[in-house]
Short mmCIF file of N, CA and C in Angstrom, two decimals:
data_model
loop_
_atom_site.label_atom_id
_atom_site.label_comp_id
_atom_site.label_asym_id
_atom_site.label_seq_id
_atom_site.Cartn_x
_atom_site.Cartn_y
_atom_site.Cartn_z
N UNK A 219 196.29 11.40 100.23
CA UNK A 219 197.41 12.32 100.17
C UNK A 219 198.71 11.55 100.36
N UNK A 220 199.62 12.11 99.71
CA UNK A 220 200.98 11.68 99.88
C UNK A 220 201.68 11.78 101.48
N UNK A 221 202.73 10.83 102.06
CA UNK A 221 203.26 11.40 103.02
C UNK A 221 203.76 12.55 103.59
N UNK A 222 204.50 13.11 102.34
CA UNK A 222 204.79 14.74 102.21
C UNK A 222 203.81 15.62 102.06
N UNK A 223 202.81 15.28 101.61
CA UNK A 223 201.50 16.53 101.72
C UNK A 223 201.31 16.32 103.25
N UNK A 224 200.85 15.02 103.60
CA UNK A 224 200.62 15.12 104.92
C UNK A 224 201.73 15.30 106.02
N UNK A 225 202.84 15.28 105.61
CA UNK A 225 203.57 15.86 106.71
C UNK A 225 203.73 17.72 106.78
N UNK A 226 203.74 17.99 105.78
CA UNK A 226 203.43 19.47 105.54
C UNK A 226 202.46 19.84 106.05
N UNK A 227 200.98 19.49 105.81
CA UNK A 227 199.56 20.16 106.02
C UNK A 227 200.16 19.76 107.91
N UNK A 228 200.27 18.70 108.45
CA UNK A 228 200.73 18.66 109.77
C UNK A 228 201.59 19.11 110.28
N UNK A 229 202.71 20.17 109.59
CA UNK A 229 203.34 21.05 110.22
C UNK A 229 203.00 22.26 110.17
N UNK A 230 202.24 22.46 108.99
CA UNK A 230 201.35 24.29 109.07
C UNK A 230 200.07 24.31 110.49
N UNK A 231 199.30 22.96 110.42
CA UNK A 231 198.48 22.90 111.67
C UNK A 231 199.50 23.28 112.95
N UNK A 232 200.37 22.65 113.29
CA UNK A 232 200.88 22.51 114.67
C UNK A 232 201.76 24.13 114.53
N UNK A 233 201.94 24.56 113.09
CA UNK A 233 202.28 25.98 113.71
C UNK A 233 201.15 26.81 114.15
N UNK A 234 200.07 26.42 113.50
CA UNK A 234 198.85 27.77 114.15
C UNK A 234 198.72 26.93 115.49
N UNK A 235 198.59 25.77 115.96
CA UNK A 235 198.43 25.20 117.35
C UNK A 235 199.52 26.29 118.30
N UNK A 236 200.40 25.78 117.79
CA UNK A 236 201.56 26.90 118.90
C UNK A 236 200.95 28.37 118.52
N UNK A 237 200.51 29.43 117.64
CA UNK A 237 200.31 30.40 117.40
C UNK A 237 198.96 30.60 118.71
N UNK A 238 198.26 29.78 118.69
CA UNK A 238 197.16 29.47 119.32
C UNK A 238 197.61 29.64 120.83
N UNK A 239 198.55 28.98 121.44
CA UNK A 239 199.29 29.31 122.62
C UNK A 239 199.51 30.16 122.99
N UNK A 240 200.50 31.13 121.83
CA UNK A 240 201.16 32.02 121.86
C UNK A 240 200.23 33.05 122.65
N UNK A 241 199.78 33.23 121.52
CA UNK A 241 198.53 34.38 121.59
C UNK A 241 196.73 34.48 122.48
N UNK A 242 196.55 32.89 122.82
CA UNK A 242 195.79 32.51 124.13
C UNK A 242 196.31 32.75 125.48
N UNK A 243 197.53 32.01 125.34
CA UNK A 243 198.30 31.83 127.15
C UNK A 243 199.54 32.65 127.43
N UNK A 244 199.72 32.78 126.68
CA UNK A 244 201.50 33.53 126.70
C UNK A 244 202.22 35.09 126.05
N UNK A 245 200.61 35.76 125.83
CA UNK A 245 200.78 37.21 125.10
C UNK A 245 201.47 37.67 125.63
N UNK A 246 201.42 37.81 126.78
CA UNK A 246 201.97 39.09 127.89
C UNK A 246 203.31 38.29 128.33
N UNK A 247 204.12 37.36 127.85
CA UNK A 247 205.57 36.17 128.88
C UNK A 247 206.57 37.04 127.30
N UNK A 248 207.92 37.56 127.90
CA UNK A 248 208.94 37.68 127.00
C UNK A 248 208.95 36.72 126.00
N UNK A 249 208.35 35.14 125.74
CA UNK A 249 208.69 34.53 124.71
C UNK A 249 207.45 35.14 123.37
N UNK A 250 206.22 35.51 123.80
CA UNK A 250 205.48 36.30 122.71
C UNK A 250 206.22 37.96 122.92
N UNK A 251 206.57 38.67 123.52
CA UNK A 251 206.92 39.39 123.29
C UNK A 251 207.99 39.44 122.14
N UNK A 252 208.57 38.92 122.03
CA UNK A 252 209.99 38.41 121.43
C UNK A 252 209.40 38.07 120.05
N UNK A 253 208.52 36.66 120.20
CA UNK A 253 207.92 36.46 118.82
C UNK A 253 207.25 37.21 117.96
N UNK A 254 206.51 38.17 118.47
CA UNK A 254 205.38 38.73 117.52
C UNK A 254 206.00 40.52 117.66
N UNK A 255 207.18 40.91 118.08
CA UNK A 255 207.51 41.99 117.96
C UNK A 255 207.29 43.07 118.80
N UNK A 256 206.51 42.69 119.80
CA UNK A 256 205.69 43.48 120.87
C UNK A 256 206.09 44.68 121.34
N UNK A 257 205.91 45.81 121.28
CA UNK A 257 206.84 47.33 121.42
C UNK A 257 206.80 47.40 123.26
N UNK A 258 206.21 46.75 123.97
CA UNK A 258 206.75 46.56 125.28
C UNK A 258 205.24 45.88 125.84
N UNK A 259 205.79 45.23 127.50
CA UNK A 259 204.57 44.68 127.70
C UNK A 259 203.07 45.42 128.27
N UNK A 260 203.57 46.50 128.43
CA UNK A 260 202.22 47.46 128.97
C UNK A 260 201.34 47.31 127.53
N UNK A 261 201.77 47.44 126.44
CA UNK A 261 201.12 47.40 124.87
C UNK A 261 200.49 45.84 124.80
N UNK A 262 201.47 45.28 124.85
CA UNK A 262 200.58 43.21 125.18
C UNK A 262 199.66 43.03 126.63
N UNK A 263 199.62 43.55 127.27
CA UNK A 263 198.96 43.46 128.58
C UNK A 263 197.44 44.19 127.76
N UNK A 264 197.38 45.44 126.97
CA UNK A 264 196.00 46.08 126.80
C UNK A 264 195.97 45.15 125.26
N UNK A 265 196.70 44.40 124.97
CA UNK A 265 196.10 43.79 123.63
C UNK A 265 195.75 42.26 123.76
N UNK A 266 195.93 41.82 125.10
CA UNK A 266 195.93 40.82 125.04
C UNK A 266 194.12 39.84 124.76
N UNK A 267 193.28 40.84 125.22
CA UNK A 267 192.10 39.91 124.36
C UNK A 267 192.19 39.88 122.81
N UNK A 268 192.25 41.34 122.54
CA UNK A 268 192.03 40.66 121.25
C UNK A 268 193.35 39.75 120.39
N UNK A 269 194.55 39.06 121.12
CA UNK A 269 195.23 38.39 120.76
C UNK A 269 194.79 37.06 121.40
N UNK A 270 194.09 37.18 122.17
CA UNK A 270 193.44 35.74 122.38
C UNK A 270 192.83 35.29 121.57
N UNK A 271 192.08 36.13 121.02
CA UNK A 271 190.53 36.10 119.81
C UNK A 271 191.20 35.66 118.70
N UNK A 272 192.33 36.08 118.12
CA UNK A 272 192.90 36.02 117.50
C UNK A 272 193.72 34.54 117.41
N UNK A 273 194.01 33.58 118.46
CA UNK A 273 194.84 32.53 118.86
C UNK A 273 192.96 31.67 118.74
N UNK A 274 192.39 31.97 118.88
CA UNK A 274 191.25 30.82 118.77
C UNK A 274 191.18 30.50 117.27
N UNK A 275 190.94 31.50 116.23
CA UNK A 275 191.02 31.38 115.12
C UNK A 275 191.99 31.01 114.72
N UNK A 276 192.82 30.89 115.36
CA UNK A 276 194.48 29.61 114.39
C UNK A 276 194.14 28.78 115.13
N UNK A 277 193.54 28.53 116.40
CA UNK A 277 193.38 26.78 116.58
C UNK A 277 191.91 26.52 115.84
N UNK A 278 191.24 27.17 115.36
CA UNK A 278 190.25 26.81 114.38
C UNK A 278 191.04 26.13 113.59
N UNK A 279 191.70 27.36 112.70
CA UNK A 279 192.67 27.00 111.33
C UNK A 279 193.06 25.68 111.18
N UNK A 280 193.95 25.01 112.81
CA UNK A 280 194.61 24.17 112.73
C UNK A 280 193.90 22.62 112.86
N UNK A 281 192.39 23.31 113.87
CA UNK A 281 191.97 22.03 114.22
C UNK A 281 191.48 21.53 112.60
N UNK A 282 190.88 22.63 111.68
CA UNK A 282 190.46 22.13 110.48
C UNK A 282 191.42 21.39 109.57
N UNK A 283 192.78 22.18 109.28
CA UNK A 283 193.41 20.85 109.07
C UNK A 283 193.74 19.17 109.34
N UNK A 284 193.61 19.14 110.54
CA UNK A 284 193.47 17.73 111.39
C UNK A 284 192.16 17.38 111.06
N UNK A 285 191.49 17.82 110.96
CA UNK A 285 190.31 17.31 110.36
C UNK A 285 190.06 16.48 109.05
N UNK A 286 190.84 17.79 108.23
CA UNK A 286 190.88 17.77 106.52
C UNK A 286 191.77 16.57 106.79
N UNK A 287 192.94 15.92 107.06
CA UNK A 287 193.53 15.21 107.42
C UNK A 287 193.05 13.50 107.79
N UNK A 288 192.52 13.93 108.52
CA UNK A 288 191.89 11.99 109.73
C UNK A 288 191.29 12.17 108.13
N UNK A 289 190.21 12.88 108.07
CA UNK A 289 188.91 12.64 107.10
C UNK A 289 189.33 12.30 105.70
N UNK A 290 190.45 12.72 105.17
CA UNK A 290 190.90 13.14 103.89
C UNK A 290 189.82 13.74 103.13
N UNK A 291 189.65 14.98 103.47
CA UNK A 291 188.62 15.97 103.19
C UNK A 291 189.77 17.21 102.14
N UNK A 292 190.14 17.12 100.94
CA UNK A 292 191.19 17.53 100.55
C UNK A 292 190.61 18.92 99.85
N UNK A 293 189.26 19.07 99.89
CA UNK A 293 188.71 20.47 99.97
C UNK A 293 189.08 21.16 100.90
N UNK A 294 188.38 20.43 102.14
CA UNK A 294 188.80 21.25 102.99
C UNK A 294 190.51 21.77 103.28
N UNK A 295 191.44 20.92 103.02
CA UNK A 295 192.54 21.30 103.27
C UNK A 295 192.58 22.57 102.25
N UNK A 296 192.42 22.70 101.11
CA UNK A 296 192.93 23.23 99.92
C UNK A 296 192.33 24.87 100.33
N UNK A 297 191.31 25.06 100.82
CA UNK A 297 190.55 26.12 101.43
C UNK A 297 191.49 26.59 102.74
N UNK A 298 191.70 25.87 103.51
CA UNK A 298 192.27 26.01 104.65
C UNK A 298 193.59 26.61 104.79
N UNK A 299 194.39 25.74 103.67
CA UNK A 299 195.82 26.25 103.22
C UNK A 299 195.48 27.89 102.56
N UNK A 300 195.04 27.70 101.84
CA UNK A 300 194.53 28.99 101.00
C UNK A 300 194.27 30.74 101.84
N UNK A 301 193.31 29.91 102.61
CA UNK A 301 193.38 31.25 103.72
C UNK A 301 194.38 31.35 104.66
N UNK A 302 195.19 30.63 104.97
CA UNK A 302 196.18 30.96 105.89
C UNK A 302 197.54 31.57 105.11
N UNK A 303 197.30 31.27 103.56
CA UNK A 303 198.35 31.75 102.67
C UNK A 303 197.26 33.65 102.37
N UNK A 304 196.90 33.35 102.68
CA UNK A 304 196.19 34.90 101.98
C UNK A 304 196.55 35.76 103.12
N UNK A 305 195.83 34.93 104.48
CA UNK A 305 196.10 36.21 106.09
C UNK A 305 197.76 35.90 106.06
N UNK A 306 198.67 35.51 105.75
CA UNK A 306 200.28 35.60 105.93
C UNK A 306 200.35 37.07 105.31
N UNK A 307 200.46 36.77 103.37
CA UNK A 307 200.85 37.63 103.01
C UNK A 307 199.83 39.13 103.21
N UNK A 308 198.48 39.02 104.15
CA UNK A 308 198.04 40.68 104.35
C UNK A 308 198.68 40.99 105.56
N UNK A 309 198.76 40.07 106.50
CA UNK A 309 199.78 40.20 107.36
C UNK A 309 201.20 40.82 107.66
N UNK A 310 201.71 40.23 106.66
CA UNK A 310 203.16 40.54 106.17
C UNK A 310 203.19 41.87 105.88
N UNK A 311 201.92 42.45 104.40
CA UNK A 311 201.53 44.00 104.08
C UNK A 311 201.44 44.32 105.07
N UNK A 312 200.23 44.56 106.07
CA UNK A 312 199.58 45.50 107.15
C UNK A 312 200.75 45.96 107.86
N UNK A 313 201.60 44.79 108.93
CA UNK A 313 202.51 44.88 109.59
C UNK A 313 203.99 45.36 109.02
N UNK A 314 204.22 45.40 107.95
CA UNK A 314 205.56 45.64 107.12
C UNK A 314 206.79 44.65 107.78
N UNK A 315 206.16 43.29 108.40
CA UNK A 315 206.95 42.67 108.60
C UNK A 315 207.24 41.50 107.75
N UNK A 316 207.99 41.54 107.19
CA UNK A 316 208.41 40.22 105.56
C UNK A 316 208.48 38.74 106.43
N UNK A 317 209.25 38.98 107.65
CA UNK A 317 209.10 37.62 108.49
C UNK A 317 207.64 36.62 108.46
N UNK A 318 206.82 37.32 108.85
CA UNK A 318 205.44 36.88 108.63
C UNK A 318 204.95 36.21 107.80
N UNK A 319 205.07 36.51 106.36
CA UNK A 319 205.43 35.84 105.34
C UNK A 319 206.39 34.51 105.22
N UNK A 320 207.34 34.45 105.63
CA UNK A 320 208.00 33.56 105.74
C UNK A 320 207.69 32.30 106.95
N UNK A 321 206.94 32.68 107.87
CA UNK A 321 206.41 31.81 109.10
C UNK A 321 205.27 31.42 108.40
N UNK A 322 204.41 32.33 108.35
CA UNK A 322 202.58 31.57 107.75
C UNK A 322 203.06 31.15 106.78
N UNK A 323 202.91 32.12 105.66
CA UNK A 323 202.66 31.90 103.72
C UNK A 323 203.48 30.53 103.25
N UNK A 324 204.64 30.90 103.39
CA UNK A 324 205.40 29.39 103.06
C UNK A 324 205.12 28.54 103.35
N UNK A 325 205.37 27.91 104.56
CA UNK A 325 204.78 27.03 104.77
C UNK A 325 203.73 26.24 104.37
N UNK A 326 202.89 27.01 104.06
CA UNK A 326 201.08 26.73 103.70
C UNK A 326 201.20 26.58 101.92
N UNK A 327 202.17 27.63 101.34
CA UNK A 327 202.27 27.59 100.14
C UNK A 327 202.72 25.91 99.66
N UNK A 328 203.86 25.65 100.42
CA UNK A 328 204.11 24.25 100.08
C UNK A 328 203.53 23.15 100.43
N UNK A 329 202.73 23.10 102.13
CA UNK A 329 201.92 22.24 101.89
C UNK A 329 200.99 22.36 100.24
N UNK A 330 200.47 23.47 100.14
CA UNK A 330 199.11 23.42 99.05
C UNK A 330 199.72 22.96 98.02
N UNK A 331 200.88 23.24 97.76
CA UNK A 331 201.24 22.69 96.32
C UNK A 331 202.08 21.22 96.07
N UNK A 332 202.00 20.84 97.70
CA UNK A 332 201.93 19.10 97.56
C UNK A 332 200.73 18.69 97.43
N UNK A 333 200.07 19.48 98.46
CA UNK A 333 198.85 18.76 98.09
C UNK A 333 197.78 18.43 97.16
N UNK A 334 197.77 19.43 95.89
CA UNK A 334 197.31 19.72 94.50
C UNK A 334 198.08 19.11 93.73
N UNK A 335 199.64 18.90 93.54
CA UNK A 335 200.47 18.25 92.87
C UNK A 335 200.79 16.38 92.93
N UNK A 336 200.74 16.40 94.45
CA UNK A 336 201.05 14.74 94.69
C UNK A 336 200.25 14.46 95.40
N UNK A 337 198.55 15.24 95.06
CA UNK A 337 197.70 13.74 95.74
C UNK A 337 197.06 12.43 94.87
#
């Protein structure tokens, strides 16, 4: 892979890493409140497992990139990017938040299309 694919695919990982935080350690702290829109914290306090559950599967996401990465496993990236571009934009639908889109999808969109274009 090119430097720019790989600096991309390594900035979509380290955003689900922090997402992974977010939503593991920090559901219920004003800075996820703030981030993910939270309608108050009594609502993040009863959601907070399944936003944990939810923060394991982006450090899945992310650890697989780092993976796809050391390994240059460029399937795996291309899969990886792919689904994190698909859960953005149902994301973005479900929630009617367009931001969402713009945090996941992009990101992932441009890694994938360095990485299909300039490897």
């Amino acid at each position: 892979m090119t430097i720019l694919a790989t600096v991309l695919v390594a900035f979509v990982a380290f955003e689900h890493f922090y997402f992974l935080v977010l939503e593991m350690f920090l559901w219920t702290t004003p800075k996820a409140i703030k981030a993910f829109g939270i309608e108050s914290t009594d609502f993040a306090e009863k959601t907070k497992v399944l936003a944990a559950n939810q923060g394991l599967y982006n450090g899945f996401l992310a650890a697989g990139l780092v993976f796809g990465v050391l390994f240059n496993n460029t399937n795996m990236i291309v899969f990886l990017l792919s689904c994190i571009i698909v859960a953005g934009i149902y994301g973005a639908y479900s929630t009617k938040k367009i931001k969402l889109f713009y945090f996941q999808s992009v990101p992932a969109i441009l890694a994938l299309v360095s990485v299909l274009f300039f490897f």
